[in-house]
Amino acid sequence: MDELKNIAEKAQDIIITGHIKPDGDCVGACIAAYNYLHKFYPEKNINVYLKELPERFAFLDSNGKIISNKLPQCNPNLVMVFDSSSAAMLGEAVKLFRSAKDSVCIDHHISNKGYAKTNFIDVSASSTCEVLYNLMSEDDIDFKIAEALYIGIAFDTGVFRYSNTSRKTMEIAAKLMEKGIPFWDYIDKCFYQRTYIQAQLLGRTLLTSMLLMDGKCIFAVITRRMMEFYGASIEDTVGIIEQLRITKGVEVAILLYETGKQEYRVSLRSNKYVDVNKIAVYFGGGGHKKAAGFTMGGSVHDVVNNITEHIEAQI
Ligand code: AMP
Ligand code: MN
Ligand code: MN
């Protein structure tokens, strides 16, 4: 029996969940795990909870029957958490996580300390979907499972461009392609298409960005006013930090997203040598060496000054 079936074997009521502000890796892993376990254990009661489901990944749950945005009201024997570096990342599901008899965490974040009872953490994996694939039997992966895993891997590797893409990642992607998924269609729809609003918000953010530290650092802010002006939602900000990161000469990109009065969600990306996870952990967040985030109070000026001090120390 493979690990995944083994994990779920003894539990009757299972909850699957992931981090707040779920991304492609998180959604893909939750759906793939659900489909896999539901197929083998149709008698089990398996609930998938995610606070929200980004529109571009909604096709993974085509009947809308898998993911629920309401906290399940049950006493689970087992809570499985995906792509979440700490219990704090679980949002409201943390209560269920703490009350469950058993918990399993499947993840790939460096900052993950192994907060569940059983942990499958592989920091060398590109994505949680890659870790999850390794817990499944290749022959039991069907079209729907393959599509969800592929989306997760493609998401976290920036469509196989980032340095977290390994030979193993490509081999897994090849195996998933063999299941007949129209990957070219997914790649366009999920990763390259932009709505008009998204294009406008991207343009505006780039226009008002600033270079710091002799061009080694780029910084931009997305204010609530901008969001209101364009009628944009948080989902419309994806890809903006990426665009900042690929600016020639830049080592670190900083994107501030105003979440409240004097409060910002900070996204950090680095290109070669700066460890942004270290900086994020210092400020109470986390992530990976080259992609990390946290939330911070204060004015834009304060926030940027605080962060750049830590970047300067590494540059
Ligand atoms: P983002 O900039 O939001 O795309 O996040 C980049 C990476 O950092 C992702 O892998 C997130 O899971 C991680 N991350 C972002 N914010 C936090 C946080 N507050 N705590 C822990 N990890 C975070
Ligand atoms: Mn994630
Ligand atoms: Mn991930």
CSV table of C-alpha atoms and ligand atoms in Angstrom, one decimal, residues 19 23-26 82-84 107-109 126-129 152 155-156 288, ligand 3:
chain,number,residue,atom,x,y,z
A,19,HIS,CA,-3.1,27.6,3.7
A,23,ASP,CA,-2.6,29.2,-4.6
A,24,GLY,CA,-2.2,26.7,-7.4
A,25,ASP,CA,0.0,24.3,-5.4
A,26,CYS,CA,-2.3,24.4,-2.4
A,82,PHE,CA,-1.1,20.8,2.5
A,83,ASP,CA,1.4,23.4,1.5
A,84,SER,CA,1.2,25.2,4.8
A,107,ASP,CA,4.7,20.3,2.5
A,108,HIS,CA,7.9,21.6,1.0
A,109,HIS,CA,8.6,24.9,2.8
A,126,SER,CA,9.5,22.0,-6.2
A,127,SER,CA,6.0,21.9,-4.7
A,128,THR,CA,3.7,20.2,-2.4
A,129,CYS,CA,2.2,18.5,-5.4
A,152,GLY,CA,0.3,22.6,-8.6
A,155,PHE,CA,2.3,27.0,-10.4
A,156,ASP,CA,5.2,26.7,-7.9
A,288,HIS,CA,11.4,29.6,0.6
B,3,MN,MN,3.9,25.3,-2.5
